[in-house]
Coordinates of C-alpha atoms in Angstrom, one line a residue:
X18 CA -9.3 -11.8 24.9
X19 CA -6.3 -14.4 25.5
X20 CA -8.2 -16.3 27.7
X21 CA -11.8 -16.9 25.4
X22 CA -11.7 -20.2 24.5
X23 CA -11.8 -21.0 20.8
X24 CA -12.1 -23.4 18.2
X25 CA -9.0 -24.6 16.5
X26 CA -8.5 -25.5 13.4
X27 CA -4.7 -26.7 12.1
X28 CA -3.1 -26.3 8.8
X29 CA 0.5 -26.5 7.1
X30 CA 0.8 -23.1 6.0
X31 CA -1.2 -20.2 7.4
X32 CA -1.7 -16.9 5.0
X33 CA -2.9 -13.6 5.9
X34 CA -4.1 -11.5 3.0
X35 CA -5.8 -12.1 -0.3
X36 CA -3.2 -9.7 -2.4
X37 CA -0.8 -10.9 -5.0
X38 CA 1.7 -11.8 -2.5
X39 CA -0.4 -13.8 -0.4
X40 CA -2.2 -15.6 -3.6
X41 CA 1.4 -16.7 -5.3
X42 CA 2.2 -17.9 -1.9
X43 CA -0.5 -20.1 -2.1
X44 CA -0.5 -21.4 -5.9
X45 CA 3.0 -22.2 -5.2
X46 CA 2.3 -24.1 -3.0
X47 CA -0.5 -26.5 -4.6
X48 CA 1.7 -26.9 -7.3
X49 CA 4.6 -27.9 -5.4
X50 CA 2.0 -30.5 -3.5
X51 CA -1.4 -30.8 -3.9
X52 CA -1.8 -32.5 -0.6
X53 CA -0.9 -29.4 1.4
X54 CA -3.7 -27.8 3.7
X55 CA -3.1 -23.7 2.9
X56 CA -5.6 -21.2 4.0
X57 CA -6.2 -17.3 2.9
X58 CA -8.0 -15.0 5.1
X59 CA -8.7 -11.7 3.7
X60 CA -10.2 -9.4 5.7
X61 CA -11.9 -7.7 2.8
X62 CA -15.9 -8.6 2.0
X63 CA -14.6 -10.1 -0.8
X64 CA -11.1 -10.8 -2.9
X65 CA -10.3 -7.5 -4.2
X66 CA -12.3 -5.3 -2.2
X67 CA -9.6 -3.8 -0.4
X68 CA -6.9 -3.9 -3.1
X69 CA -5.8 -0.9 -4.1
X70 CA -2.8 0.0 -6.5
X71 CA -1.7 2.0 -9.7
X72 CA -1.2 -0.4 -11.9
X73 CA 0.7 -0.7 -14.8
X74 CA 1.9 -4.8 -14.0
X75 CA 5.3 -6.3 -15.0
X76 CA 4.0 -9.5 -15.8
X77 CA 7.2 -11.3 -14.7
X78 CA 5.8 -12.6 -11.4
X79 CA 3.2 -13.9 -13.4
X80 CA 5.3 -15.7 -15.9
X81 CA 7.0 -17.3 -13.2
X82 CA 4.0 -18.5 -11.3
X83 CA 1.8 -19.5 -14.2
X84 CA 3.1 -19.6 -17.0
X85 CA 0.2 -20.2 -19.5
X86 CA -1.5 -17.0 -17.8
X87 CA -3.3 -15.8 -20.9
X88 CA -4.5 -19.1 -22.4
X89 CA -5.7 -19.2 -18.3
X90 CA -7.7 -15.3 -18.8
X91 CA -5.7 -13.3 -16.8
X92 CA -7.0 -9.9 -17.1
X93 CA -4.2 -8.0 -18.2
X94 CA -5.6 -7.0 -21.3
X95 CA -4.3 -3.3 -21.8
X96 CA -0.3 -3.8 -22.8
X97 CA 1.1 -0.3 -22.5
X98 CA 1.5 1.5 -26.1
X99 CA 3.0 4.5 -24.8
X100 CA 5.1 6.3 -21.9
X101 CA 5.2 10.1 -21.6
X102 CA 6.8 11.5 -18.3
X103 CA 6.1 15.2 -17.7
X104 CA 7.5 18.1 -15.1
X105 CA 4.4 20.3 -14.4
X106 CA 4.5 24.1 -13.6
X107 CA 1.2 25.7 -12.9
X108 CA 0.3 26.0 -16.5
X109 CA 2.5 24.3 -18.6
X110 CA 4.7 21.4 -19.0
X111 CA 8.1 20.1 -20.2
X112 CA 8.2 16.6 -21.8
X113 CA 10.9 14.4 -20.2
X114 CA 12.6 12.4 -23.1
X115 CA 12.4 8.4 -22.3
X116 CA 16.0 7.9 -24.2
X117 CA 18.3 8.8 -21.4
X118 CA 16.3 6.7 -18.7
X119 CA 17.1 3.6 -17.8
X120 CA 15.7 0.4 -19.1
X121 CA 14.4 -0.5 -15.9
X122 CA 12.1 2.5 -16.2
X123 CA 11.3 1.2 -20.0
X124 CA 7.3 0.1 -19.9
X125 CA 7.4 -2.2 -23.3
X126 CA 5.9 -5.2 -22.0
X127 CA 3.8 -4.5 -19.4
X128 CA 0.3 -3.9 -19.1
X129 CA -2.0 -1.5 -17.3
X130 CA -4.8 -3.1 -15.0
X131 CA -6.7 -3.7 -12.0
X132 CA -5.0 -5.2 -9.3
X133 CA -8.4 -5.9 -7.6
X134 CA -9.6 -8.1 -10.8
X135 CA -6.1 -9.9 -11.5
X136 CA -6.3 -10.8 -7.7
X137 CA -9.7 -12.4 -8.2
X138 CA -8.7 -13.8 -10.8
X139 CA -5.7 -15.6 -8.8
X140 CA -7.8 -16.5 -5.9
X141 CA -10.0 -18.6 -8.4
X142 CA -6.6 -20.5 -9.8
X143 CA -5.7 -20.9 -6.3
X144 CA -9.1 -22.6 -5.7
X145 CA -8.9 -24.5 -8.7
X146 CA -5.6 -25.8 -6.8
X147 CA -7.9 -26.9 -3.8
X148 CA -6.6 -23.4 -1.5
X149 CA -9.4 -22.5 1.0
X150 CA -10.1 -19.1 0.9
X151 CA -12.1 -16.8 3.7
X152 CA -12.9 -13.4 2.8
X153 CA -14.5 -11.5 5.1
X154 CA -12.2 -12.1 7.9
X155 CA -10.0 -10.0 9.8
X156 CA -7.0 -11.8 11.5
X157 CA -7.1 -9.4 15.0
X158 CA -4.3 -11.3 16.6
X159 CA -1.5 -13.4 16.5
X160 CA -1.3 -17.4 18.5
X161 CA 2.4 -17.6 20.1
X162 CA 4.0 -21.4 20.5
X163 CA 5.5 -22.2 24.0
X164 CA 9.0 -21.1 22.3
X165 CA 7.6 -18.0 21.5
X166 CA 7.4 -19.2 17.8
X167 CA 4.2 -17.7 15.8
X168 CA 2.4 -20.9 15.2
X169 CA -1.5 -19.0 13.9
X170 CA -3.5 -16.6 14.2
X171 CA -7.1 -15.4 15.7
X172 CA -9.8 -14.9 12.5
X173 CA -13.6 -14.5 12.6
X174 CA -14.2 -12.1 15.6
X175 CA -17.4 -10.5 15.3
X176 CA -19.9 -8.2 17.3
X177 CA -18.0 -6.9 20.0
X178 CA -19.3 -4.2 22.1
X179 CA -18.1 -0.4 21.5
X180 CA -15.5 -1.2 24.6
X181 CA -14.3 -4.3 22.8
X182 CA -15.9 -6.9 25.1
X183 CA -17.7 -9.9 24.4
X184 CA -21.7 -9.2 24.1
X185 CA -24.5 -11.2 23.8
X186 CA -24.3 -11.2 20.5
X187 CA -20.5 -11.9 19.9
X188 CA -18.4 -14.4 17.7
X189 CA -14.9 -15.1 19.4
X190 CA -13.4 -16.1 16.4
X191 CA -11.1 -19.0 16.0
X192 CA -7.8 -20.2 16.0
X193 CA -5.7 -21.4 12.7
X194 CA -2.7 -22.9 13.2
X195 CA 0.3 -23.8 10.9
X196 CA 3.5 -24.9 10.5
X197 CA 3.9 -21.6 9.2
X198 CA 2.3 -18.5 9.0
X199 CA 2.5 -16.3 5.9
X200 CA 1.5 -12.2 6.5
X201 CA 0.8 -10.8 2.9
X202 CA -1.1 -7.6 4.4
X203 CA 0.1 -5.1 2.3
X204 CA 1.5 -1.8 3.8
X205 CA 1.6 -1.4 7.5
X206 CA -0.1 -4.3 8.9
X207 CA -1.1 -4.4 11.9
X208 CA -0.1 -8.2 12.8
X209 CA 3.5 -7.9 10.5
X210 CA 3.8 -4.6 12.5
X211 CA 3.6 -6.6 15.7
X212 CA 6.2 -9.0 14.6
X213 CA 8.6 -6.7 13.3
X214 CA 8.4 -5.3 16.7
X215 CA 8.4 -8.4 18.7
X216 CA 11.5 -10.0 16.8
X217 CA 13.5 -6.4 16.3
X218 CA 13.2 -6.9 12.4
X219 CA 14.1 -3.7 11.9
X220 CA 17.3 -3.5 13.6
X221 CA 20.6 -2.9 11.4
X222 CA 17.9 -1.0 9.0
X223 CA 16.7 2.3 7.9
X224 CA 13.5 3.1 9.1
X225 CA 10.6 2.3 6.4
X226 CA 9.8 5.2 4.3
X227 CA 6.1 5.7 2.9
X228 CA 4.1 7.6 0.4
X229 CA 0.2 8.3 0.6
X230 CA -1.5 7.2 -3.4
X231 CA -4.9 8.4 -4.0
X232 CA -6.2 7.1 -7.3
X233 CA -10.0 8.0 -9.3
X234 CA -11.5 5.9 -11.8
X235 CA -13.2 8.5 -14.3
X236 CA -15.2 7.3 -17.5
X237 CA -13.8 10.4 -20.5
X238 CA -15.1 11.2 -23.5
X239 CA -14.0 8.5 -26.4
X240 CA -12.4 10.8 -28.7
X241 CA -9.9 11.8 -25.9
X242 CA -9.3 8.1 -24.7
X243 CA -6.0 6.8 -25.8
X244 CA -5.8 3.1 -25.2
X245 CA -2.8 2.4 -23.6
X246 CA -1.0 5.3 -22.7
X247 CA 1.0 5.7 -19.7
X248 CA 2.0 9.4 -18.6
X249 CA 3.6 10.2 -15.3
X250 CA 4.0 13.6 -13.8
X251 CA 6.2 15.8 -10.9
X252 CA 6.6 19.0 -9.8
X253 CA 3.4 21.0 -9.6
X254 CA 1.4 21.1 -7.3
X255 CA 3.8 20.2 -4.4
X256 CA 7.2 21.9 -5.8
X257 CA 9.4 21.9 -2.8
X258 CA 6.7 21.4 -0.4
X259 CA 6.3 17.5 -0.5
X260 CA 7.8 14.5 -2.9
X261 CA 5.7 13.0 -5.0
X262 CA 3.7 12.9 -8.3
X263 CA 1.1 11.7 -11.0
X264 CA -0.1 9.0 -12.8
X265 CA -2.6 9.1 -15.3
X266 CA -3.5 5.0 -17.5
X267 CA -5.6 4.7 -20.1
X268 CA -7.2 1.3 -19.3
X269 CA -10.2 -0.3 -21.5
X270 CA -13.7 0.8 -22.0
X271 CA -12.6 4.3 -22.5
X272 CA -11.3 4.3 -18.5
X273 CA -8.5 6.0 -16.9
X274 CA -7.4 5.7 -13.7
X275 CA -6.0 9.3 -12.2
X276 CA -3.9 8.4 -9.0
X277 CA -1.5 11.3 -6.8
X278 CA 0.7 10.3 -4.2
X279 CA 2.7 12.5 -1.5
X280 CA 5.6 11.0 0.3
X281 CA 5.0 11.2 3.8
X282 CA 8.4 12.3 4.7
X283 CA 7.0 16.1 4.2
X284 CA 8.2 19.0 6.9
X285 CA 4.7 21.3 6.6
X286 CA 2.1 20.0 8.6
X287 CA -0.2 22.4 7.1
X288 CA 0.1 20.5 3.6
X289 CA -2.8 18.7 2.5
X290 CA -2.6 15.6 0.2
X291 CA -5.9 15.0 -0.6
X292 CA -6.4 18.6 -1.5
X293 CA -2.8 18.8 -3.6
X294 CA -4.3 16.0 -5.7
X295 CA -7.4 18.1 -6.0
X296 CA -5.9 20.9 -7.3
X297 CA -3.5 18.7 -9.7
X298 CA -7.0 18.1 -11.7
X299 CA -7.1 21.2 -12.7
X300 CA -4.1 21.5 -14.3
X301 CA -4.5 21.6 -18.2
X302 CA -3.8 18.6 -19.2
X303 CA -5.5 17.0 -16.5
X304 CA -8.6 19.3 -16.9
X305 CA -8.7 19.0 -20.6
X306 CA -8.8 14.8 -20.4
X307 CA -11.6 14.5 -17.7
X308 CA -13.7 17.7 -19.1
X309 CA -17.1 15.8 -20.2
X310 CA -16.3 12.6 -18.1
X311 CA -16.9 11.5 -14.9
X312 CA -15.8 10.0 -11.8
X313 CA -16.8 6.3 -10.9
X314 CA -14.5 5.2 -7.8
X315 CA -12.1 6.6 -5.2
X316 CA -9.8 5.1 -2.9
X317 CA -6.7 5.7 -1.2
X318 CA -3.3 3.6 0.8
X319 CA -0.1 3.8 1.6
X320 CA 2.7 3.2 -0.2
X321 CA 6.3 1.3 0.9
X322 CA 8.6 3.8 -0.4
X323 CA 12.0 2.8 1.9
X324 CA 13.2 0.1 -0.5
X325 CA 16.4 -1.9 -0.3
X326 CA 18.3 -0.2 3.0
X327 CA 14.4 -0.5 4.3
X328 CA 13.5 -3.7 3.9
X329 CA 13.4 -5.5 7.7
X330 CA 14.7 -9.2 8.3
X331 CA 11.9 -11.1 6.3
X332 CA 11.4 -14.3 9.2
X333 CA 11.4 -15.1 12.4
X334 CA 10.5 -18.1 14.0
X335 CA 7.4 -19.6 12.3
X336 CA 6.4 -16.8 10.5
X337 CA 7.8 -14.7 7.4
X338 CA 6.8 -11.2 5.6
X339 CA 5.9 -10.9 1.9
X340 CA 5.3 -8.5 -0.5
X341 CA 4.4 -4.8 0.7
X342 CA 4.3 -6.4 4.4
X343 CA 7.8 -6.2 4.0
X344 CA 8.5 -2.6 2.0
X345 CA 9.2 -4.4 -1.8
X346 CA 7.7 -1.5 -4.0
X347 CA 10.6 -0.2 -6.9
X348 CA 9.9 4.0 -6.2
X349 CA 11.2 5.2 -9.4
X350 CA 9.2 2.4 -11.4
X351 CA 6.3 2.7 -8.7
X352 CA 5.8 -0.8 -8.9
X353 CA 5.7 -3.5 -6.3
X354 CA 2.8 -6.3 -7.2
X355 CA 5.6 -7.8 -9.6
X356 CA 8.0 -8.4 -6.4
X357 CA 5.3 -9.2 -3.8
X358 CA 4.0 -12.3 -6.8
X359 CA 8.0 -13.4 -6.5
X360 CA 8.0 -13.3 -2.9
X361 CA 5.2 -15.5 -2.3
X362 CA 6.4 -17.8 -4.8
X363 CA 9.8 -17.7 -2.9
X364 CA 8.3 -18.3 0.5
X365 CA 6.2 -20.9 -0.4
X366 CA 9.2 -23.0 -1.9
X367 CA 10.9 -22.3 1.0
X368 CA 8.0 -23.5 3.7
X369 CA 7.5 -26.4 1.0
X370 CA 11.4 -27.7 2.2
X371 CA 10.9 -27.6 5.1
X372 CA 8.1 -28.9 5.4
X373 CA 9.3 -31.7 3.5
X374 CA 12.4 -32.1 6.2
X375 CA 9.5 -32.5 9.0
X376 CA 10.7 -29.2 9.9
X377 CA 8.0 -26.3 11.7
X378 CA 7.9 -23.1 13.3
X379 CA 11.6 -22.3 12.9
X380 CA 13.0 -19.2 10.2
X381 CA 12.5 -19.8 6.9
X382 CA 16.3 -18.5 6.0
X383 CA 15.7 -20.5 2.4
X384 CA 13.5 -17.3 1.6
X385 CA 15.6 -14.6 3.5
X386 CA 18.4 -15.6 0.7
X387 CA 16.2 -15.7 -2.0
X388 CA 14.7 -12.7 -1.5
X389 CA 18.0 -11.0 -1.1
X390 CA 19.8 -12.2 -3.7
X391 CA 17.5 -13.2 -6.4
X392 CA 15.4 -11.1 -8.6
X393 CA 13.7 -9.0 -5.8
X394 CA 16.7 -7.8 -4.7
X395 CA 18.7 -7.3 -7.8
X396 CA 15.3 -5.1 -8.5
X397 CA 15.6 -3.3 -5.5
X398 CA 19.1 -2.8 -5.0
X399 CA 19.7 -1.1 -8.5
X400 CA 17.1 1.9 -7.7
X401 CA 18.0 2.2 -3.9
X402 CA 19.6 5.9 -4.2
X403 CA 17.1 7.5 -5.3
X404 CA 14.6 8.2 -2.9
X405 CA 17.0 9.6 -0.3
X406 CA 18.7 11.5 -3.0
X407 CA 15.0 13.0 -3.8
X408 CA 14.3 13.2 -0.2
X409 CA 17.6 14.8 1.0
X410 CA 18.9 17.1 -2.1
X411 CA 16.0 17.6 -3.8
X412 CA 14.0 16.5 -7.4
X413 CA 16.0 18.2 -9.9
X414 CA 18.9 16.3 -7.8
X415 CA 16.6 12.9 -7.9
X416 CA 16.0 12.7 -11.5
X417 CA 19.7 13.6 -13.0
X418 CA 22.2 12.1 -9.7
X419 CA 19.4 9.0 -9.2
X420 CA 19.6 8.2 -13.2
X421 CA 23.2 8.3 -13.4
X422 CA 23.1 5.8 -10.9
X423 CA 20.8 3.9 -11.9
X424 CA 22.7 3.6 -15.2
X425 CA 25.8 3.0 -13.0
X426 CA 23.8 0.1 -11.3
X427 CA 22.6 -1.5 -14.8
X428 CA 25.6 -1.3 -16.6
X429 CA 28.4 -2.2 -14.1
X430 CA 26.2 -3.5 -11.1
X431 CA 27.7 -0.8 -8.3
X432 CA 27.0 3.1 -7.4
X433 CA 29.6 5.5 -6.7
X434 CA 27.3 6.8 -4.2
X435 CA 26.6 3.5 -2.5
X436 CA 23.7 3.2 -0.3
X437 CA 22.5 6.4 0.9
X438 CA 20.8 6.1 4.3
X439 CA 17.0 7.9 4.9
X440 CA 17.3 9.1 7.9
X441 CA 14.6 9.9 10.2
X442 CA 11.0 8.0 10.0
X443 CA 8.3 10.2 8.0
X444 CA 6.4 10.9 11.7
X445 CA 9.7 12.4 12.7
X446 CA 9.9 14.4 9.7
X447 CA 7.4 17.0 10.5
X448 CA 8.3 20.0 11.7
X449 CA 6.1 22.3 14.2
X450 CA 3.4 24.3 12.3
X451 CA 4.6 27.6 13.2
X452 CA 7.8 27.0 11.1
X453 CA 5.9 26.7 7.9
X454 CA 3.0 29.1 6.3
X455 CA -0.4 27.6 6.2
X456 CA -1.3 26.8 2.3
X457 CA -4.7 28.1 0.6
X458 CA -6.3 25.5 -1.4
X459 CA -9.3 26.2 -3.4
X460 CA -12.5 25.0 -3.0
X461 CA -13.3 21.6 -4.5
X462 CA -15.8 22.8 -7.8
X463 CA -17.6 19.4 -7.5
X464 CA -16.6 18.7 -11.4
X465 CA -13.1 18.2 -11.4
X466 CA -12.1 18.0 -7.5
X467 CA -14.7 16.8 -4.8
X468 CA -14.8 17.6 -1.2
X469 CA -13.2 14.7 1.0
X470 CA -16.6 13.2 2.1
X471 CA -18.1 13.1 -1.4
X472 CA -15.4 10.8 -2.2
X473 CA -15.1 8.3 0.2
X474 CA -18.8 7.8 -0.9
X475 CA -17.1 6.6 -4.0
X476 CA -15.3 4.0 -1.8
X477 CA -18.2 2.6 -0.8
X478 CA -16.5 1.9 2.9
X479 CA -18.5 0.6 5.3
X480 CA -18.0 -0.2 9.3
X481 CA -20.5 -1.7 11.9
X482 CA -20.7 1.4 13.8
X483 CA -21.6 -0.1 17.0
X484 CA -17.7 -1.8 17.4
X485 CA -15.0 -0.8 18.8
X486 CA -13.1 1.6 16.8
X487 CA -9.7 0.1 15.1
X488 CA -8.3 3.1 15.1
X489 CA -6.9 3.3 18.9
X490 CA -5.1 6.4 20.5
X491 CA -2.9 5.5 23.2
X492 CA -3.7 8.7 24.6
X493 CA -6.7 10.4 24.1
X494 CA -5.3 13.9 25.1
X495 CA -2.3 14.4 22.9
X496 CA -4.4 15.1 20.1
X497 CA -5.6 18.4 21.5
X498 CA -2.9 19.0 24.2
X499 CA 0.1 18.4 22.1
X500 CA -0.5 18.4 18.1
X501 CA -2.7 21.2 17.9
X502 CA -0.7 23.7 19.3
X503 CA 2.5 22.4 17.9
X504 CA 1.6 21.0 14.8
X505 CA -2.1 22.5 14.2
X506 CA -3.3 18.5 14.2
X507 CA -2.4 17.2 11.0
X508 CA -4.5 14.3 11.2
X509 CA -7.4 16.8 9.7
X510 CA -5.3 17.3 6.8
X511 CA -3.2 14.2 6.2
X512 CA -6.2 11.5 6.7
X513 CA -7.6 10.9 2.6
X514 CA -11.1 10.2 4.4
X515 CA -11.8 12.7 6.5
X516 CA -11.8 10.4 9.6
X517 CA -9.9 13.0 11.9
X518 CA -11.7 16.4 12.7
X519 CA -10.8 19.0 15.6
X520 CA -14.8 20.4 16.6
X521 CA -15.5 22.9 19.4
X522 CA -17.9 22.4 21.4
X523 CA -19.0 24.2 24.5
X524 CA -16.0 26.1 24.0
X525 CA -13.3 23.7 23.9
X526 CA -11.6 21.8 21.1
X527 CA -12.7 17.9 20.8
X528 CA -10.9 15.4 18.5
X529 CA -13.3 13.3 16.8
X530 CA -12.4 10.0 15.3
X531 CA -15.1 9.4 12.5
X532 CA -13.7 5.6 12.2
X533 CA -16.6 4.3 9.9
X534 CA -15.3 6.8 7.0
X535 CA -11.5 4.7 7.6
X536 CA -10.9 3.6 4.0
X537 CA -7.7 1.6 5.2
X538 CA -4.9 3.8 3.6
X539 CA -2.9 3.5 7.3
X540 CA -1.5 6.4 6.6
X541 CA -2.4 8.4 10.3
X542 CA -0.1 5.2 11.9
X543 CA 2.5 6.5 9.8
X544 CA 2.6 9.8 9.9
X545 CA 0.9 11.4 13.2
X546 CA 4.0 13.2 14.7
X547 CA 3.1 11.9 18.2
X548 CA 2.6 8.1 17.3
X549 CA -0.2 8.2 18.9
X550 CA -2.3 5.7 16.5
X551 CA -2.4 3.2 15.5
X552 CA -4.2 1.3 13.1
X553 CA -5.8 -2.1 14.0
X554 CA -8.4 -4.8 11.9
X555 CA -11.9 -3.7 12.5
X556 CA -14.5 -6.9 11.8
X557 CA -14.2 -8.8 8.8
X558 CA -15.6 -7.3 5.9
X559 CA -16.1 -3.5 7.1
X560 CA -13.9 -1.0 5.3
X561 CA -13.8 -0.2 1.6
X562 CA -15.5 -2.2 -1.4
X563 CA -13.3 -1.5 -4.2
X564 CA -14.7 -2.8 -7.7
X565 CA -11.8 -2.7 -9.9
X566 CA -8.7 -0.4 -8.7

């Protein structure tokens, strides 16, 4: 497809990705100079429809990128009135006092919403600012400069036949060029994958850690709605099998969002995350919430979760990394839209400068440094430990080791500890299936817990089915030849949509790639032990159609 001839259109600053990150980059920049020519493509049908996250927001990117924010209407409209952290067993709980944590962990201040409304919100203060905005289409590849600079990108491709040629029918796309090109795609993008690749971002790093969050909107009965109210949970149901836990927000219009997430660093390949946050339903104080209530929306992504000693080089030449393109999320906080706001802001200051000095396509070090030393890293930096020290010596380890240092961090600004590497990536993590006993989940009662497919209905994804699937196995035999019979083929299990199945048929075992059920979580890119997928754009607009996560 390098050789289709395309129109071109040419801007100053290029951004890929309606999310917070991408959205402050481009405020920021129509503040700083109104005359500026910015562009946002979002692959999404619409701003918001593919944002997916928590959220309880710390409203300090906010405050530093506009200000006035409430006499404006942002929709943060639930401040947080309480914060209850649990440790589950099976059928009871312990209540984890909030004196000895940190302040970091505190919540006073913040305010529990919908990342997908708050990011419509910003694209229409961005438009207000005269930013052009294109939902509905994918960026599939990237345009390289003679000095192998990243001067655009290729947006708009459309129709392509299932073997990913031009038909009859096809839209080539176009070309967008700019003096620099901003990629705010959230979690394992495909094009800020490329780059990080391409340039060797990574190198002198740890390798980027990641967690799988599935999250449920459920209406509940009034009398059991507690505006407000924050509770986070660990322990059961993954014990020692997998990291991870609960949240559970008590938005408006008697609303909570229920959300699980699993790191993806875990050894059994038989676990199953969307069936672990299944079962956590039906814990009693899960179960006695939702009882009488039901569920309106389901969704599911990845989650950064490799932090400071993960974070890759943030530019190369013509091109920067913001927000969760880059691996900013804070894991004990489990927030990150906060950082990926300051990020934008930071990049776009930076491209501003330069652009000012007649300068284009170089690195934007102006942004490296802030990032690094200003509030995103002093944010990062101070919670670093604890992952690794969750991931190597356990929770119990995690929650009393990782608060003393983060005390240690807040108080006197070092750790005895100091920066605790994590090791292998979470592909390389799993161990073969016949080291580990297979785990019996119970059926989904289709009250509390639903079946995989029943779900995704929920997420109301949709892909043209007659394109070529984005989700691309470099070899189409490894599947059956080489994870089955070591690892059993976790894709069936570790997929939240059900995209993967192993089927016989005439007596031999198929893979089947259901991509049109792909709800954009990328978490089989990060996890299949083999590397043997990867995740790519499908057509703009396919994919989920969130309406308020």
């Amino acid at each position: 497809m390098a050789e289709i001839e395309r129109e071109m259109m040419e801007y100053d600053v290029v951004i890929v990705g309606a999310g917070p990150a991408g959205l402050s980059a481009a405020i920021r920049l129509k503040q700083l100079d109104a005359d500026l020519d910015v562009v946002v493509l979002e692959k999404g049908s619409e701003v918001g429809a593919h944002i997916l996250s928590g959220a309880v927001l710390d409203p300090c990117g906010l405050d530093a990128l506009i200000p006035d924010w409430k006499e404006k209407g942002a929709p943060l409209n639930t401040p947080v009135t309480e914060d209850n952290f649990f440790m589950l067993g099976e059928a009871g709980k312990v209540r984890i006092p909030n004196f000895p944590m940190p302040p970091l962990m505190n919540n006073h201040g913040n305010y529990i919403v919908s990342m997908g409304n708050v990011c419509r919100w910003m694209a229409e203060q961005a438009e207000e600012l005269g930013v052009e905005i294109f939902p509905g289409m994918a960026c599939s590849e990237l345009v390289y400069g003679d000095k192998g600079e990243v001067k655009g990108v290729v947006a708009g491709v459309f129709g392509l036949e299932a073997d990913g040629s031009l038909g009859p029918n096809s839209e080539p796309g176009m070309e967008l060029h700019g003096k620099y090109v901003f990629l705010s795609e959230g979690v394992r993008g495909s094009l800020s994958k490329e780059v990080i690749e391409r340039y060797d971002l990574q190198s002198g790093k740890e390798p980027q850690k990641y967690g799988v969050g599935m999250k449920e909107i459920w209406e509940i009965d009034p009398a059991k709605h507690k505006e407000g109210t924050v509770t986070h949970t660990m322990g059961w149901p993954l014990g020692s099998n997998a990291g991870g836990g609960s949240f559970i927000y008590h938005l408006e219009n008697n609303q909570v969002y229920v959300g699980f997430v699993v790191h993806l660093n875990y050894k059994n390949p038989h676990l199953f995350p969307y069936m672990e946050f299944q079962r956590f339903k039906h814990h009693p104080i899960v179960a006695d919430l939702l009882k009488g209530g039901k569920r309106v929306a389901y969704g599911a992504r990845a989650i950064t979760e490799g932090g400071w000693q993960s974070m890759p080089k943030l530019v190369a030449s013509g091109v920067a990394l913001l927000g969760c393109s880059a691996g900013m999320v804070n894991v004990p906080r489990i927030k990150g839209n906060h950082n990926a706001m300051l990020s934008g802001k930071a990049a776009a200051e930076a491209a501003y400068a330069a652009i000012q000095d007649g300068r284009s396509g170089d690195e934007l070090h102006a942004y490296e440094e802030d990032v690094r030393k200003g509030p995103i890293g002093k944010d990062l930096k101070m919670v670093r430990n604890v992952k690794p020290m969750w991931s190597k010596w356990g929770l119990a380890a995690s929650l009393t080791l990782g608060g003393f240092d983060m005390w240690t961090n807040n108080i006197f600004g070092l750790s005895l500890f100091g920066t605790i590497g994590h090791g292998k990536n979470d592909a390389q993590s799993t161990e073969p299936a016949a080291s580990h006993k297979p785990i019996d989940y119970p059926k989904p009662d289709g009250v509390l817990s639903f079946d995989r497919l029943t779900n995704v209905s929920f997420s109301f994804t949709n892909h043209e089915e007659s394109q070529p699937a984005h989700l691309r196995l470099a070899d189409a035999n490894k599947p059956i030849y080489d994870n089955l019979p070591m690892y059993d083929e976790p894709a069936q299990r570790y997929c939240p949509a059900g995209v993967y199945e192993v089927l016989e048929k005439d007596g031999e075992k198929q893979f089947v790639v259901n991509f049109q059920n792909c709800v954009h979580c990328k978490t089989c890119d990060i996890k299949d032990p083999a590397q043997n997928i990867t995740w790519t754009t499908p057509q703009g607009g396919d994919g989920p159609n969130y309406p308020n996560m």
